[in-house]
Coordinates of C-alpha atoms in Angstrom, one line a residue:
M1 CA 0.0 0.0 0.0
R2 CA 2.8 2.4 0.9
Q3 CA 4.5 1.7 -2.4
F4 CA 1.2 2.3 -4.3
L5 CA 0.7 5.7 -2.5
K6 CA 4.4 6.6 -3.3
Y7 CA 3.7 6.0 -7.1
V8 CA 0.4 7.9 -7.0
L9 CA 2.1 10.9 -5.3
A10 CA 5.0 10.8 -7.8
T11 CA 2.4 10.8 -10.6
I12 CA 0.5 13.8 -9.2
V13 CA 3.7 15.8 -8.7
G14 CA 4.8 15.0 -12.3
L15 CA 1.4 16.1 -13.6
L16 CA 1.6 19.3 -11.6
L17 CA 5.1 20.0 -12.8
F18 CA 4.1 19.3 -16.4
S19 CA 1.1 21.6 -16.1
F20 CA 3.2 24.4 -14.7
V21 CA 5.9 24.1 -17.4
G22 CA 3.1 24.1 -20.0
F23 CA 1.7 27.2 -18.5
L24 CA 5.1 28.9 -18.6
L25 CA 5.6 27.9 -22.2
L26 CA 2.1 29.2 -23.2
I27 CA 2.8 32.5 -21.5
G28 CA 6.3 32.7 -23.1
V29 CA 5.0 32.0 -26.6
G30 CA 2.4 34.7 -26.2
A31 CA 4.9 37.1 -24.8
A32 CA 7.4 36.3 -27.6
L33 CA 4.8 36.6 -30.3
S34 CA 3.5 39.9 -29.0
S35 CA 7.0 41.3 -28.5
S36 CA 7.9 40.6 -32.1
D37 CA 5.0 42.8 -33.3
K38 CA 4.8 45.3 -30.5
K39 CA 7.7 47.3 -29.0
T40 CA 7.7 49.4 -25.9
T41 CA 6.2 52.8 -26.5
V42 CA 8.2 55.5 -24.7
K43 CA 6.1 58.4 -23.6
E44 CA 7.3 62.0 -23.7
N45 CA 9.1 63.3 -20.6
T46 CA 10.4 59.8 -19.7
V47 CA 13.3 58.9 -17.5
L48 CA 15.4 55.8 -18.1
K49 CA 15.8 53.9 -14.9
L50 CA 19.1 51.9 -14.8
E51 CA 19.3 49.4 -11.9
L52 CA 22.8 47.9 -12.3
D53 CA 23.1 45.9 -9.2
K54 CA 23.1 42.6 -11.1
P55 CA 25.7 40.5 -12.9
I56 CA 27.0 42.2 -16.0
E57 CA 27.9 39.7 -18.8
E58 CA 28.9 40.2 -22.4
R59 CA 25.4 39.4 -23.7
S60 CA 22.0 39.0 -22.1
V61 CA 19.5 36.2 -22.7
D62 CA 16.3 37.1 -24.4
N63 CA 13.6 36.5 -21.8
P64 CA 9.9 36.6 -23.0
F65 CA 8.9 36.6 -19.3
S66 CA 10.8 39.8 -18.5
N67 CA 7.6 41.8 -18.2
F68 CA 5.6 38.9 -16.6
G69 CA 5.8 39.4 -12.8
P70 CA 5.5 35.9 -11.4
V71 CA 8.3 34.4 -13.5
R72 CA 10.3 37.6 -14.3
G73 CA 13.5 36.4 -12.7
S74 CA 14.9 39.5 -11.1
G75 CA 18.4 38.0 -11.0
D76 CA 18.8 37.9 -14.8
A77 CA 22.2 39.2 -15.9
I78 CA 22.6 42.5 -17.8
G79 CA 24.1 42.2 -21.2
L80 CA 26.9 44.7 -21.7
I81 CA 26.5 44.9 -25.5
E82 CA 22.7 45.4 -25.1
L83 CA 23.2 48.0 -22.3
K84 CA 25.6 50.1 -24.4
R85 CA 23.3 49.9 -27.4
T86 CA 20.3 51.0 -25.3
L87 CA 22.3 54.0 -23.9
K88 CA 23.2 55.0 -27.4
E89 CA 19.6 54.9 -28.4
A90 CA 18.5 56.8 -25.3
K91 CA 21.0 59.6 -26.1
E92 CA 19.2 60.3 -29.4
D93 CA 15.7 59.7 -28.2
N94 CA 13.9 63.0 -27.6
N95 CA 11.4 61.3 -25.3
I96 CA 14.1 60.3 -22.8
K97 CA 15.0 63.3 -20.7
G98 CA 17.6 61.7 -18.4
I99 CA 18.7 58.7 -16.5
Y100 CA 18.0 57.7 -12.9
L101 CA 21.0 55.5 -11.9
Q102 CA 21.0 52.9 -9.2
T103 CA 24.4 51.2 -8.9
E104 CA 25.1 50.2 -5.4
S105 CA 27.1 47.0 -5.9
P106 CA 27.4 45.9 -9.5
V107 CA 28.7 42.3 -10.1
A108 CA 31.2 42.9 -12.9
G109 CA 34.9 43.2 -13.7
W110 CA 36.6 46.5 -13.9
A111 CA 36.8 46.6 -17.7
S112 CA 33.1 46.0 -18.0
L113 CA 32.5 48.8 -15.5
E114 CA 34.7 51.0 -17.7
E115 CA 32.6 50.3 -20.7
V116 CA 29.4 51.2 -18.9
R117 CA 30.9 54.3 -17.4
N118 CA 32.2 55.5 -20.8
A119 CA 28.7 54.9 -22.3
L120 CA 27.2 57.1 -19.6
I121 CA 29.8 59.8 -20.3
D122 CA 28.8 59.6 -24.0
F123 CA 25.1 59.8 -23.0
K124 CA 25.8 63.1 -21.2
K125 CA 27.0 64.7 -24.4
S126 CA 23.3 65.0 -25.2
K127 CA 23.0 67.5 -22.3
K128 CA 20.4 65.2 -20.6
F129 CA 20.8 64.7 -16.9
V130 CA 22.2 61.6 -15.1
Y131 CA 21.2 61.4 -11.4
A132 CA 22.3 58.6 -9.1
Y133 CA 20.8 57.4 -5.8
A134 CA 22.1 54.8 -3.4
E135 CA 21.6 53.6 0.2
T136 CA 25.0 52.0 0.2
M137 CA 27.7 52.0 -2.5
T138 CA 30.8 49.9 -3.0
E139 CA 33.8 51.4 -4.9
K140 CA 32.7 49.6 -8.1
G141 CA 29.2 51.2 -7.7
Y142 CA 30.7 54.6 -7.0
Y143 CA 33.0 54.4 -10.0
I144 CA 30.0 54.3 -12.3
A145 CA 28.0 56.8 -10.3
S146 CA 30.9 59.3 -10.2
V147 CA 29.9 60.5 -13.7
A148 CA 26.5 61.5 -12.5
D149 CA 25.4 65.2 -12.3
K150 CA 23.9 64.6 -8.9
I151 CA 24.8 61.8 -6.5
Y152 CA 22.4 61.3 -3.6
L153 CA 23.4 59.1 -0.7
N154 CA 20.8 58.0 1.9
P155 CA 21.3 59.8 5.3
A156 CA 21.6 56.4 7.0
G157 CA 23.6 54.9 4.2
D158 CA 27.2 54.1 3.6
L159 CA 29.9 54.7 0.9
E160 CA 32.8 52.3 0.8
W161 CA 36.1 54.2 0.2
N162 CA 39.0 52.2 1.5
G163 CA 41.0 51.1 -1.5
L164 CA 41.0 47.9 -3.6
N165 CA 41.7 44.4 -2.2
A166 CA 42.7 41.3 -4.2
E167 CA 41.9 38.1 -2.3
L168 CA 43.1 34.6 -3.4
S169 CA 41.8 31.3 -2.1
F170 CA 44.3 28.6 -1.2
F171 CA 43.3 24.9 -1.0
K172 CA 46.4 23.2 0.2
G173 CA 44.9 22.5 3.6
T174 CA 41.8 21.0 1.9
L175 CA 43.8 18.7 -0.3
D176 CA 45.9 17.6 2.7
K177 CA 42.7 16.7 4.5
L178 CA 41.3 14.9 1.5
G179 CA 44.6 13.0 0.9
I180 CA 45.0 14.4 -2.6
K181 CA 48.6 15.2 -3.7
P182 CA 49.0 17.6 -6.5
E183 CA 51.8 17.0 -9.0
I184 CA 52.9 20.4 -10.4
F185 CA 54.9 21.2 -13.5
K186 CA 55.2 24.8 -14.7
V187 CA 57.3 27.3 -16.5
G188 CA 57.6 30.9 -15.2
D189 CA 58.2 32.3 -11.8
F190 CA 55.0 34.3 -12.0
K191 CA 52.8 31.3 -13.2
S192 CA 51.0 31.3 -9.9
A193 CA 47.8 29.5 -10.9
V194 CA 49.1 26.4 -9.2
E195 CA 49.9 28.1 -5.9
P196 CA 46.5 27.5 -4.3
F197 CA 47.2 23.8 -4.4
I198 CA 50.7 23.8 -3.0
R199 CA 50.8 26.9 -0.7
E200 CA 48.9 28.5 2.0
N201 CA 49.8 32.1 0.9
M202 CA 51.2 34.0 -2.0
S203 CA 54.8 33.6 -3.2
D204 CA 56.9 36.7 -3.4
P205 CA 56.7 36.9 -7.3
N206 CA 53.0 36.4 -7.1
R207 CA 52.6 39.1 -4.5
L208 CA 54.8 41.4 -6.6
Q209 CA 52.6 41.0 -9.7
V210 CA 49.3 41.3 -7.9
N211 CA 50.5 44.4 -6.1
S212 CA 51.5 45.9 -9.5
F213 CA 48.4 45.3 -11.4
L214 CA 46.1 46.0 -8.5
N215 CA 47.7 49.5 -8.0
S216 CA 47.4 50.0 -11.8
I217 CA 43.6 49.4 -11.7
N218 CA 43.3 51.5 -8.6
N219 CA 45.2 54.4 -10.0
H220 CA 43.1 54.4 -13.2
M221 CA 39.9 54.4 -11.1
L222 CA 41.2 57.3 -9.0
V223 CA 42.1 59.4 -12.0
G224 CA 38.6 58.8 -13.5
V225 CA 36.9 59.7 -10.3
A226 CA 39.1 62.8 -9.8
Q227 CA 38.3 64.1 -13.3
S228 CA 34.5 63.5 -12.9
R229 CA 34.2 65.0 -9.4
G230 CA 36.8 67.8 -9.8
L231 CA 39.0 66.3 -7.0
R232 CA 42.7 65.6 -6.6
V233 CA 44.0 62.0 -6.8
D234 CA 46.2 62.5 -3.7
S235 CA 43.2 63.6 -1.8
L236 CA 41.3 60.5 -2.8
K237 CA 44.2 58.3 -1.8
R238 CA 44.3 60.0 1.6
Y239 CA 40.6 59.5 2.2
A240 CA 41.1 55.8 1.6
D241 CA 44.2 55.5 3.8
E242 CA 42.7 57.4 6.7
L243 CA 39.2 55.9 6.3
T244 CA 37.8 59.4 6.1
I245 CA 34.4 58.4 4.8
Q246 CA 32.7 57.1 8.0
K247 CA 29.2 58.5 7.4
P248 CA 27.3 60.2 4.6
A249 CA 28.1 63.6 5.9
D250 CA 31.8 62.8 5.3
A251 CA 31.1 61.9 1.7
L252 CA 29.3 65.2 1.2
R253 CA 32.0 67.2 2.9
T254 CA 34.7 65.6 0.7
K255 CA 32.5 66.2 -2.4
L256 CA 32.3 62.5 -3.3
V257 CA 28.6 63.0 -3.3
T258 CA 26.5 66.1 -4.1
N259 CA 23.6 65.4 -1.7
V260 CA 22.8 63.5 1.4
G261 CA 19.1 62.8 1.0
Y262 CA 16.3 60.3 0.5
Q263 CA 14.9 58.9 -2.7
D264 CA 11.8 61.0 -2.6
E265 CA 14.0 64.1 -2.4
L266 CA 15.9 63.1 -5.5
E267 CA 12.6 62.4 -7.2
S268 CA 11.4 65.9 -6.3
L269 CA 14.4 67.2 -8.1
I270 CA 13.6 65.0 -11.2
R271 CA 10.1 66.3 -11.2
K272 CA 11.4 69.9 -11.2
Q273 CA 13.8 69.0 -14.0
L274 CA 10.9 67.5 -16.0
G275 CA 8.4 70.3 -15.2
V276 CA 6.1 67.7 -13.6
E277 CA 3.8 68.5 -10.6
E278 CA 4.8 67.1 -7.3
K279 CA 1.7 64.8 -7.0
K280 CA 2.1 63.3 -10.5
K281 CA 4.1 60.1 -11.1
I282 CA 7.4 60.2 -13.0
N283 CA 7.3 58.3 -16.3
Y284 CA 10.1 55.7 -15.7
V285 CA 11.1 53.1 -18.3
S286 CA 13.2 50.2 -17.1
L287 CA 16.3 49.0 -19.0
S288 CA 14.6 45.7 -20.1
K289 CA 11.5 47.5 -21.4
Y290 CA 13.5 50.3 -23.2
E291 CA 15.9 47.7 -24.6
S292 CA 13.1 46.2 -26.6
S293 CA 12.5 49.5 -28.3
A294 CA 16.1 50.2 -29.1
K295 CA 17.4 49.7 -32.6
N296 CA 19.2 46.4 -33.2
D297 CA 22.3 46.8 -35.4
D298 CA 22.8 43.0 -35.5
E299 CA 22.4 41.3 -38.9
G300 CA 20.6 43.6 -41.4
S301 CA 20.4 43.3 -45.1
G302 CA 23.6 45.1 -46.0
S303 CA 26.4 43.5 -47.9
N304 CA 29.1 45.0 -45.6
R305 CA 29.2 43.4 -42.1
I306 CA 31.7 43.1 -39.2
A307 CA 31.5 39.8 -37.3
V308 CA 31.8 40.2 -33.5
I309 CA 32.6 36.8 -32.1
I310 CA 32.0 36.6 -28.3
A311 CA 34.2 34.2 -26.3
S312 CA 33.6 34.2 -22.6
G313 CA 34.6 31.8 -19.8
D314 CA 37.1 29.0 -19.2
I315 CA 38.7 27.6 -22.3
Q316 CA 38.1 23.9 -23.1
S317 CA 37.9 21.6 -26.1
G318 CA 34.5 20.8 -27.6
K319 CA 31.4 23.0 -27.6
S320 CA 30.9 26.2 -25.6
G321 CA 28.8 26.2 -22.5
D322 CA 27.1 29.0 -20.6
N323 CA 30.4 29.9 -18.8
S324 CA 33.0 28.3 -21.1
I325 CA 34.7 28.8 -24.4
G326 CA 34.6 25.7 -26.5
S327 CA 37.3 25.5 -29.2
E328 CA 34.9 23.7 -31.5
T329 CA 32.3 26.4 -31.3
I330 CA 34.7 29.3 -31.7
V331 CA 36.6 27.7 -34.5
E332 CA 33.3 27.1 -36.4
E333 CA 32.2 30.8 -35.9
I334 CA 35.6 32.2 -37.0
R335 CA 35.6 29.9 -40.0
K336 CA 32.0 31.0 -41.0
A337 CA 33.0 34.6 -40.7
R338 CA 36.2 34.0 -42.8
L339 CA 34.2 32.3 -45.6
D340 CA 31.3 34.7 -45.6
D341 CA 32.0 37.3 -48.4
K342 CA 29.5 39.8 -46.7
I343 CA 31.8 39.9 -43.6
K344 CA 34.6 42.3 -44.3
A345 CA 36.3 42.1 -40.9
I346 CA 36.2 40.2 -37.6
V347 CA 36.4 41.3 -34.0
L348 CA 37.2 38.6 -31.5
R349 CA 35.9 39.6 -28.1
V350 CA 37.5 37.6 -25.3
N351 CA 36.7 37.5 -21.6
S352 CA 38.7 34.6 -20.2
G353 CA 41.5 33.9 -17.7
G354 CA 42.5 30.8 -19.8
G355 CA 42.2 27.1 -19.7
S356 CA 43.2 24.2 -21.9
A357 CA 46.5 24.8 -23.8
L358 CA 45.4 22.6 -26.7
A359 CA 42.0 24.3 -27.1
S360 CA 43.7 27.7 -27.0
D361 CA 46.1 26.7 -29.8
V362 CA 43.3 25.3 -31.9
M363 CA 41.5 28.6 -31.8
Y364 CA 44.8 30.5 -32.4
R365 CA 45.3 28.6 -35.6
E366 CA 41.8 29.6 -36.9
V367 CA 42.6 33.2 -36.1
Q368 CA 45.7 32.9 -38.2
L369 CA 43.7 31.5 -41.2
A370 CA 41.1 34.3 -40.9
R371 CA 43.8 37.0 -40.7
K372 CA 45.0 36.0 -44.2
A373 CA 41.5 36.6 -45.6
K374 CA 40.4 39.8 -43.8
P375 CA 41.3 42.0 -40.8
V376 CA 41.0 40.4 -37.4
I377 CA 40.9 42.7 -34.4
G378 CA 41.1 41.4 -30.8
S379 CA 39.0 43.0 -28.1
M380 CA 39.8 42.3 -24.4
S381 CA 37.1 42.5 -21.8
D382 CA 37.7 42.0 -18.0
Y383 CA 40.2 39.3 -18.6
A384 CA 42.2 38.1 -21.6
A385 CA 45.0 36.3 -19.9
S386 CA 47.1 33.2 -20.5
G387 CA 44.9 31.0 -22.8
G388 CA 42.7 34.1 -23.3
Y389 CA 45.8 36.0 -24.6
Y390 CA 46.9 33.1 -26.7
M391 CA 43.6 33.3 -28.6
L392 CA 44.2 37.0 -29.4
M393 CA 48.0 37.2 -30.1
G394 CA 47.5 36.3 -33.7
C395 CA 45.2 39.2 -34.4
D396 CA 46.2 42.2 -36.5
K397 CA 45.6 44.5 -33.6
I398 CA 44.6 44.1 -29.9
V399 CA 42.5 46.6 -28.0
A400 CA 42.2 46.5 -24.2
Q401 CA 40.7 48.6 -21.5
P402 CA 43.2 50.2 -19.2
N403 CA 42.0 48.0 -16.3
T404 CA 41.7 44.8 -18.3
I405 CA 43.8 41.9 -16.8
T406 CA 46.0 40.3 -19.5
G407 CA 49.3 38.7 -20.1
S408 CA 50.0 35.6 -17.9
I409 CA 52.0 34.1 -20.7
G410 CA 53.0 30.9 -19.1
V411 CA 52.1 27.2 -18.9
F412 CA 51.6 24.7 -16.1
S413 CA 50.6 21.0 -15.9
L414 CA 48.6 19.7 -13.1
L415 CA 47.8 16.2 -12.1
F416 CA 46.3 15.0 -8.8
N417 CA 47.4 11.8 -7.1
T418 CA 44.1 10.6 -5.6
E419 CA 45.4 7.2 -4.3
T420 CA 45.2 8.1 -0.6
F421 CA 41.8 9.9 -1.1
F422 CA 40.1 6.9 -2.6
K423 CA 41.6 4.5 -0.2
D424 CA 41.1 6.4 3.1
K425 CA 37.9 8.3 2.2
L426 CA 36.0 5.9 -0.1
G427 CA 37.7 2.6 0.6
V428 CA 38.6 2.2 -3.1
T429 CA 41.9 0.6 -4.1
Y430 CA 43.5 0.1 -7.5
D431 CA 45.8 -2.6 -9.0
R432 CA 47.0 -2.9 -12.6
V433 CA 48.6 -5.0 -15.3
K434 CA 50.5 -3.3 -18.1
T435 CA 52.4 -4.4 -21.3
N436 CA 55.0 -1.6 -21.0
T437 CA 56.8 0.3 -18.3
N438 CA 54.8 3.5 -18.8
A439 CA 51.6 2.2 -20.1
D440 CA 49.7 3.8 -17.2
F441 CA 51.2 7.2 -17.7
P442 CA 49.8 9.7 -16.8
T443 CA 47.7 8.5 -13.9
A444 CA 45.9 9.8 -10.9
T445 CA 45.7 6.6 -9.0
H446 CA 49.3 6.3 -7.9
E447 CA 52.6 8.2 -7.6
M448 CA 54.4 8.9 -10.8
T449 CA 58.0 7.8 -11.3
P450 CA 60.8 10.4 -11.5
F451 CA 61.1 9.6 -15.2
Q452 CA 57.4 10.3 -15.8
K453 CA 57.6 13.5 -13.8
Q454 CA 60.6 14.6 -16.0
T455 CA 58.6 13.8 -19.1
M456 CA 55.7 16.0 -17.9
Q457 CA 58.1 18.9 -17.2
R458 CA 59.6 18.6 -20.7
A459 CA 56.2 18.6 -22.3
T460 CA 55.3 21.7 -20.2
E461 CA 58.5 23.5 -21.3
R462 CA 57.8 22.6 -24.9
I463 CA 54.3 24.2 -24.8
Y464 CA 55.8 27.3 -23.2
A465 CA 58.4 27.6 -25.9
E466 CA 55.6 27.4 -28.5
F467 CA 53.5 29.9 -26.6
T468 CA 56.3 32.5 -26.3
G469 CA 57.5 31.9 -29.8
K470 CA 54.0 32.5 -31.3
A471 CA 53.5 35.5 -29.1
A472 CA 56.8 37.0 -30.1
A473 CA 55.9 36.5 -33.8
G474 CA 52.4 37.9 -33.4
R475 CA 53.6 40.9 -31.4
K476 CA 56.7 41.4 -33.6
L477 CA 59.0 41.3 -30.6
P478 CA 62.4 39.6 -30.2
I479 CA 61.9 36.3 -28.4
D480 CA 64.2 37.5 -25.5
S481 CA 62.1 40.6 -25.1
L482 CA 58.9 38.7 -25.1
R483 CA 60.1 36.2 -22.5
A484 CA 61.3 39.0 -20.3
I485 CA 57.6 40.1 -19.9
A486 CA 56.2 36.6 -19.9
G487 CA 57.0 34.0 -17.2
G488 CA 53.3 33.9 -16.4
R489 CA 53.2 37.5 -15.2
V490 CA 49.9 39.3 -15.2
W491 CA 49.6 42.9 -16.4
T492 CA 46.8 45.5 -16.8
G493 CA 45.8 46.8 -20.2
T494 CA 47.7 50.0 -19.5
Q495 CA 50.9 48.1 -18.6
G496 CA 50.3 45.7 -21.5
K497 CA 50.3 48.6 -24.0
A498 CA 53.5 50.0 -22.5
I499 CA 55.4 46.7 -23.0
G500 CA 53.9 45.8 -26.4
L501 CA 51.3 43.2 -25.5
V502 CA 48.4 45.6 -26.5
D503 CA 48.2 48.0 -29.4
Q504 CA 45.4 50.4 -28.3
L505 CA 43.5 51.2 -25.2
G506 CA 39.7 51.2 -25.5
G507 CA 36.5 49.1 -25.5
L508 CA 34.6 47.0 -27.9
D509 CA 33.4 50.0 -29.8
D510 CA 37.0 51.1 -30.4
A511 CA 37.8 47.6 -31.6
I512 CA 34.9 47.7 -34.0
K513 CA 35.9 51.1 -35.3
L514 CA 39.5 49.8 -35.9
A515 CA 38.1 46.8 -37.7
A516 CA 36.0 49.1 -40.0
Q517 CA 39.0 51.3 -40.7
S518 CA 41.2 48.2 -41.5
A519 CA 38.5 47.0 -43.9
K520 CA 38.1 50.5 -45.4
L521 CA 34.5 50.8 -44.3
K522 CA 32.9 54.1 -43.5
D523 CA 30.6 54.9 -40.5
G524 CA 27.1 53.8 -41.3
D525 CA 28.4 51.6 -44.2
F526 CA 28.3 48.4 -42.3
Q527 CA 26.2 46.3 -39.9
L528 CA 27.3 44.1 -37.0
K529 CA 26.8 40.4 -36.8
Y530 CA 27.2 39.0 -33.3
Q531 CA 28.3 35.4 -33.1
P532 CA 27.6 32.7 -31.8
R533 CA 23.9 33.0 -32.0
K534 CA 22.5 34.3 -28.7
K535 CA 20.8 31.5 -26.8
E536 CA 17.1 32.0 -26.6
F537 CA 15.3 32.0 -23.3
F538 CA 13.5 28.7 -24.0
E539 CA 16.8 27.0 -24.6
Q540 CA 17.9 28.2 -21.2
L541 CA 14.6 27.1 -19.7
M542 CA 14.7 23.6 -21.1
S543 CA 18.3 23.1 -20.2
S544 CA 17.4 23.8 -16.6
F545 CA 14.9 21.0 -16.4
G546 CA 17.8 18.6 -15.7
G547 CA 17.6 19.7 -12.1
D548 CA 20.1 20.9 -9.6
E549 CA 23.2 18.7 -10.1
D550 CA 24.5 19.6 -6.6
A551 CA 21.2 18.7 -5.0
K552 CA 21.2 15.3 -6.8
M553 CA 24.8 14.6 -5.8
Q554 CA 23.9 15.5 -2.1
A555 CA 20.9 13.1 -2.2
Q556 CA 23.0 10.2 -3.7
L557 CA 26.2 10.6 -1.8
G558 CA 25.3 12.3 1.4
E559 CA 28.3 13.4 3.5
L560 CA 30.7 12.3 0.6
A561 CA 29.1 14.8 -1.8
P562 CA 31.4 17.8 -1.0
Y563 CA 34.4 15.6 -1.6
V564 CA 33.2 14.4 -5.0
K565 CA 32.1 17.9 -6.0
Y566 CA 35.6 19.3 -5.2
M567 CA 37.2 16.4 -7.1
K568 CA 35.1 17.2 -10.2
K569 CA 36.2 20.8 -10.0
L570 CA 39.9 19.7 -9.7
K571 CA 39.4 17.4 -12.7
T572 CA 38.9 20.4 -15.0
M573 CA 42.3 21.7 -14.0
E574 CA 44.2 18.6 -15.0
G575 CA 46.6 18.4 -18.0
I576 CA 48.6 21.2 -19.6
Q577 CA 46.9 24.5 -18.8
M578 CA 47.2 28.2 -19.7
R579 CA 45.5 30.0 -16.8
M580 CA 46.0 33.2 -14.8
P581 CA 46.1 33.1 -11.0
F582 CA 43.2 31.0 -9.8
E583 CA 40.0 32.6 -8.6
I584 CA 41.4 36.0 -7.8
E585 CA 38.7 38.4 -6.5
I586 CA 39.3 42.2 -6.7
R587 CA 36.9 44.3 -4.6

């Protein structure tokens, strides 16, 4: 009887789930169909409301539920490309009178913030207002808000102004407890991606490079804030050193904000600016709604196009995923752009700290082939380091933001000896029979011999020689000069330009402009084609029906689940890798 009831309950739950999914699909289809024929109508005297306290990614996912409250998904990421396009449209839209900016704690890298900030500066050329309000603000949030005409901070709020901090995680203690022994092979004193597995803190070379690029990012931020707010850089540094900003009144006194006040007080100012009576509502339009009314310069019917190929995430062989760059996918997109006569130039946009050495080289080869057919310009986002740099070093020109993290020209190989882990934690042991001495090489189930370790080191050094040789050729630098700035060292875009790793400072728009000039295309004489095709919302929805993998693992393995989860993560790090320092967080 109990079993029968169990099956009945499972059937009822399944039917309910099916009905709910069907309901979502019907709503989505209706929303998608209506949105294709009907765009958001922007009323006169409207203010664009930008809420940027969300993850900012290279591109957004089209969500037909975006205006349907119950399944709207407030955590959806903001697409950088779509945001910039929307701001450009709003600049020319006579119905948009200004921007109400909320940017307390954006989840983005510094180069992405730079692109958003520059787009807002460009918007201000229209002489329309930009007002910002926040209850609390991190330095990332303030960096964007600093371009506003008015910055309101809540009287009970807080402004973080104490400098930047780069924090790295170290897992040696975890591996020791698990009984997992890492076998490390690397080239370059600065190739510190392996340090989290063998140390409990940073090495001196790693601390040197992190200190260097962190201060470069911080100085660029301070210069930008000083210019926008009419302040001195040395004053801003002193405020951070002395923790001067303890309360909103301090931020007002030091002129970091223009007003200490509540949201309703800022809205009173907006009404006055718009000429709207105090009792009337302000016509706001959200980013997602206004985005649907903005012009889309993707595709088009013109015969002159520039392909913008987006590559974001860890580098791996095979197909790209939501947060990974698959060499098979990117090679296919570059090849299509190379063979398409309508495409006159290619911009390869990379946001990656690296990954598989093999996959990086496969994509580099396709860039080289494309370069023989048409101009190929590299554009760096937040990161284009190690394998991410490898992808771009064959381009005709490379464009990076001043605060992009790049370089890390180095190689390491990483294998994990899990013999003790399986024996002591899981009770699993291994034995083997082999035809030749090294038939089991490489292996994770027992200690490698000295000869096998020497073989791995030689393979790592060979890949490093290829990396530096191709980088020197691509950047037209003597090999000795290239290796002097390689060794796995990380640089910012500003530093990279000074040492020859980068050609020009700027964002994606600058790279597109350079591609057009290289292809002898005039402004307005070409359209953009973004590749790969943007994943539709329903594809995202259907892929999520597989369930929460972590939850399944927990149910199946119980207390062993965290160990297995960590092992799966380590598995992606095995083999010859080109990665920047592992999981560095700048805040």
